[in-house]
Amino acid sequence: DSQYGTYVWPCAVVLAQYLWAHRRSLPGKRVGAGVSLPGVVAAKCGAEVVLSDSEELPHCLRSCRRSCLANRLPHVPVLGLTWGRVSPQLLALPPVDIILGSDVFFDPKDFEDILITIYFLLEKNPHAQFWTTYQVRSADWSIEALLCKWKLKSTLVPLHSFSADKEHLAGSSLPGRHTIEMMIISLSQSDGT
């Protein structure tokens, strides 16, 4: 199924674990997220969440709305936003403190569109951060040059620091032996860091 948002990938479970480990800091935070488990967890922990997936995937957006209803989150907005595309919905987004993205870095042809959108959102919200988990699929894939190009920096977050280095995380066999990493992306400072 090309509509990846209808499946709970291992990275979503790991990012949800990070949110759960930081649940006390989430009430009142403004969060932009995909349609996956982490956004729902953030909303259940008291964050003000806006969920999104590509406007070209209406099935994923409908599925996410059903998930919100099933999780007693009927007022969580679900928007069609596409990486790399400036749209009225993107321009009208309310301010955010945290952007969540689980396993968005899976196809190298999309890396720059993702980082363009993240840069746009971080420029509008300079103190915000992009929390992302990704599965290492190839040693040849890297976003380092693109981070530099878009004046972004990343900080790796060790999985053991939030108890996400376990097999069968949260009762799920999904994380298992997958090589998953987490990083926080933010704007580079003007002093060159």
Tab-separated table of C-alpha atoms in Angstrom:
chain	number	residue	atom	x	y	z
A	1	ASP	CA	0.000	0.000	0.000
A	2	SER	CA	1.523	3.288	-1.092
A	3	GLN	CA	-0.368	5.018	1.719
A	4	TYR	CA	2.276	4.410	4.370
A	5	GLY	CA	0.359	6.353	6.998
A	6	THR	CA	-2.086	3.483	7.467
A	7	TYR	CA	0.543	1.266	9.107
A	8	VAL	CA	2.213	1.644	12.506
A	9	TRP	CA	5.912	1.417	11.616
A	10	PRO	CA	8.588	0.561	14.211
A	11	CYS	CA	9.791	4.172	14.276
A	12	ALA	CA	6.344	5.323	15.403
A	13	VAL	CA	6.515	3.087	18.468
A	14	VAL	CA	9.970	4.449	19.364
A	15	LEU	CA	8.906	8.092	18.942
A	16	ALA	CA	5.757	7.405	20.977
A	17	GLN	CA	8.017	6.020	23.724
A	18	TYR	CA	10.021	9.280	23.667
A	19	LEU	CA	6.811	11.283	24.011
A	20	TRP	CA	5.657	9.067	26.862
A	21	ALA	CA	9.007	9.528	28.619
A	22	HIS	CA	8.501	13.316	28.297
A	23	ARG	CA	4.736	13.330	28.916
A	24	ARG	CA	4.937	15.766	31.846
A	25	SER	CA	6.334	18.465	29.529
A	26	LEU	CA	3.625	18.025	26.859
A	27	PRO	CA	0.462	19.634	28.335
A	28	GLY	CA	-0.104	22.923	26.559
A	29	LYS	CA	2.661	22.350	23.974
A	30	ARG	CA	1.649	23.020	20.391
A	31	VAL	CA	2.542	20.000	18.268
A	32	GLY	CA	2.440	19.356	14.532
A	33	ALA	CA	2.562	15.674	13.639
A	34	GLY	CA	1.915	13.082	10.982
A	35	VAL	CA	-1.041	10.736	11.166
A	36	SER	CA	0.763	8.105	13.199
A	37	LEU	CA	0.817	6.929	16.794
A	38	PRO	CA	3.154	9.688	18.124
A	39	GLY	CA	0.670	12.469	17.348
A	40	VAL	CA	-2.140	10.589	19.062
A	41	VAL	CA	0.074	9.948	22.102
A	42	ALA	CA	1.019	13.653	22.250
A	43	ALA	CA	-2.672	14.616	22.163
A	44	LYS	CA	-3.543	12.062	24.864
A	45	CYS	CA	-0.744	13.579	26.998
A	46	GLY	CA	-2.329	17.037	26.793
A	47	ALA	CA	-0.554	18.659	23.844
A	48	GLU	CA	-2.481	20.795	21.370
A	49	VAL	CA	-1.959	18.683	18.259
A	50	VAL	CA	-2.534	19.151	14.532
A	51	LEU	CA	-2.181	15.915	12.536
A	52	SER	CA	-1.284	15.802	8.862
A	53	ASP	CA	-0.334	13.669	5.899
A	54	SER	CA	-0.004	14.355	2.202
A	55	GLU	CA	-3.003	16.067	0.688
A	56	GLU	CA	-2.636	13.484	-2.096
A	57	LEU	CA	-3.502	10.636	0.330
A	58	PRO	CA	-7.145	11.227	1.337
A	59	HIS	CA	-7.467	7.606	2.535
A	60	CYS	CA	-4.744	8.233	5.169
A	61	LEU	CA	-6.424	11.443	6.264
A	62	ARG	CA	-9.791	9.675	6.666
A	63	SER	CA	-8.120	6.838	8.570
A	64	CYS	CA	-6.462	9.356	10.885
A	65	ARG	CA	-9.794	11.052	11.578
A	66	ARG	CA	-11.278	7.659	12.503
A	67	SER	CA	-8.276	7.016	14.769
A	68	CYS	CA	-8.865	10.341	16.516
A	69	LEU	CA	-12.511	9.440	17.115
A	70	ALA	CA	-11.566	5.974	18.393
A	71	ASN	CA	-9.099	7.593	20.811
A	72	ARG	CA	-11.659	10.163	22.027
A	73	LEU	CA	-9.859	13.034	20.300
A	74	PRO	CA	-12.680	14.399	18.112
A	75	HIS	CA	-11.373	17.983	18.092
A	76	VAL	CA	-7.848	17.203	16.831
A	77	PRO	CA	-7.552	18.759	13.351
A	78	VAL	CA	-6.336	16.549	10.490
A	79	LEU	CA	-4.920	18.476	7.530
A	80	GLY	CA	-3.605	17.594	4.100
A	81	LEU	CA	-0.033	18.926	3.914
A	82	THR	CA	2.608	17.765	1.456
A	83	TRP	CA	6.373	17.935	2.070
A	84	GLY	CA	8.025	20.649	-0.012
A	85	ARG	CA	4.763	22.272	-1.078
A	86	VAL	CA	3.652	25.675	0.170
A	87	SER	CA	-0.115	25.534	0.510
A	88	PRO	CA	-2.769	27.684	2.184
A	89	GLN	CA	-3.029	25.015	4.932
A	90	LEU	CA	0.729	25.219	5.593
A	91	LEU	CA	0.665	29.016	5.666
A	92	ALA	CA	-2.319	29.017	8.046
A	93	LEU	CA	-0.804	26.573	10.564
A	94	PRO	CA	-0.864	27.886	14.116
A	95	PRO	CA	2.472	28.299	15.929
A	96	VAL	CA	4.189	25.065	16.992
A	97	ASP	CA	6.653	24.113	19.705
A	98	ILE	CA	7.340	20.577	18.473
A	99	ILE	CA	7.074	18.907	15.074
A	100	LEU	CA	6.910	15.107	15.086
A	101	GLY	CA	7.942	12.853	12.230
A	102	SER	CA	8.351	9.112	12.523
A	103	ASP	CA	10.135	7.374	9.668
A	104	VAL	CA	9.795	10.276	7.236
A	105	PHE	CA	13.377	9.770	5.998
A	106	PHE	CA	12.794	6.554	4.049
A	107	ASP	CA	13.161	7.706	0.434
A	108	PRO	CA	16.206	9.892	-0.395
A	109	LYS	CA	14.340	11.669	-3.213
A	110	ASP	CA	12.061	13.198	-0.530
A	111	PHE	CA	14.759	14.267	1.962
A	112	GLU	CA	15.123	17.809	0.669
A	113	ASP	CA	11.357	18.405	0.437
A	114	ILE	CA	11.055	17.279	4.064
A	115	LEU	CA	13.852	19.569	5.235
A	116	ILE	CA	12.524	22.520	3.190
A	117	THR	CA	9.195	22.181	5.000
A	118	ILE	CA	10.873	21.740	8.386
A	119	TYR	CA	13.055	24.791	7.747
A	120	PHE	CA	9.970	26.832	6.805
A	121	LEU	CA	8.187	25.801	10.016
A	122	LEU	CA	11.248	26.398	12.205
A	123	GLU	CA	11.821	29.837	10.661
A	124	LYS	CA	8.230	30.713	11.615
A	125	ASN	CA	8.778	29.156	15.068
A	126	PRO	CA	12.501	29.663	15.889
A	127	HIS	CA	12.343	27.914	19.267
A	128	ALA	CA	10.548	24.852	17.911
A	129	GLN	CA	12.203	21.479	17.357
A	130	PHE	CA	11.630	18.608	14.945
A	131	TRP	CA	11.638	15.296	16.834
A	132	THR	CA	12.150	12.447	14.404
A	133	THR	CA	12.875	8.744	14.426
A	134	TYR	CA	14.127	6.915	11.372
A	135	GLN	CA	15.136	3.440	10.363
A	136	VAL	CA	18.683	3.111	9.066
A	137	ARG	CA	18.152	1.492	5.693
A	138	SER	CA	21.421	2.309	3.923
A	139	ALA	CA	24.818	3.513	5.056
A	140	ASP	CA	24.875	5.637	1.880
A	141	TRP	CA	21.869	7.741	2.855
A	142	SER	CA	22.585	10.920	4.776
A	143	ILE	CA	20.866	14.220	5.418
A	144	GLU	CA	23.971	15.972	6.779
A	145	ALA	CA	24.666	18.017	3.616
A	146	LEU	CA	21.010	19.026	3.398
A	147	LEU	CA	20.965	20.036	7.062
A	148	CYS	CA	23.923	22.314	6.387
A	149	LYS	CA	22.329	23.703	3.207
A	150	TRP	CA	19.114	24.564	5.070
A	151	LYS	CA	20.927	25.932	8.154
A	152	LEU	CA	19.652	23.183	10.422
A	153	LYS	CA	21.438	21.131	13.054
A	154	SER	CA	20.701	17.725	14.482
A	155	THR	CA	21.302	16.120	17.831
A	156	LEU	CA	21.169	12.343	18.161
A	157	VAL	CA	19.102	11.067	21.082
A	158	PRO	CA	20.323	7.670	22.352
A	159	LEU	CA	17.444	5.198	22.542
A	160	HIS	CA	18.600	3.912	25.922
A	161	SER	CA	18.069	7.414	27.369
A	162	PHE	CA	14.296	6.886	27.153
A	163	SER	CA	14.144	3.088	27.446
A	164	ALA	CA	13.497	2.548	23.739
A	165	ASP	CA	16.416	0.195	23.138
A	166	LYS	CA	14.366	-2.829	24.153
A	167	GLU	CA	13.085	-5.548	21.907
A	168	HIS	CA	9.268	-5.745	22.021
A	169	LEU	CA	9.011	-2.099	23.100
A	170	ALA	CA	5.653	-1.236	24.689
A	171	GLY	CA	4.429	-4.788	24.182
A	172	SER	CA	4.956	-4.460	20.420
A	173	SER	CA	7.162	-6.797	18.451
A	174	LEU	CA	7.639	-4.043	15.861
A	175	PRO	CA	10.886	-2.414	17.054
A	176	GLY	CA	12.592	-5.798	17.390
A	177	ARG	CA	15.890	-5.872	15.552
A	178	HIS	CA	15.300	-2.835	13.338
A	179	THR	CA	18.066	-0.246	13.464
A	180	ILE	CA	16.167	2.840	14.577
A	181	GLU	CA	17.671	6.153	15.572
A	182	MET	CA	16.231	9.377	16.924
A	183	MET	CA	17.335	12.935	16.406
A	184	ILE	CA	16.139	16.404	17.215
A	185	ILE	CA	16.519	18.954	14.424
A	186	SER	CA	16.519	22.675	15.108
A	187	LEU	CA	17.702	25.879	13.466
A	188	SER	CA	21.443	26.460	13.486
A	189	GLN	CA	22.411	29.557	15.391
A	190	SER	CA	23.769	32.587	13.542
A	191	ASP	CA	27.168	32.030	15.150
A	192	GLY	CA	27.667	29.031	12.854
A	193	THR	CA	26.675	26.207	15.233
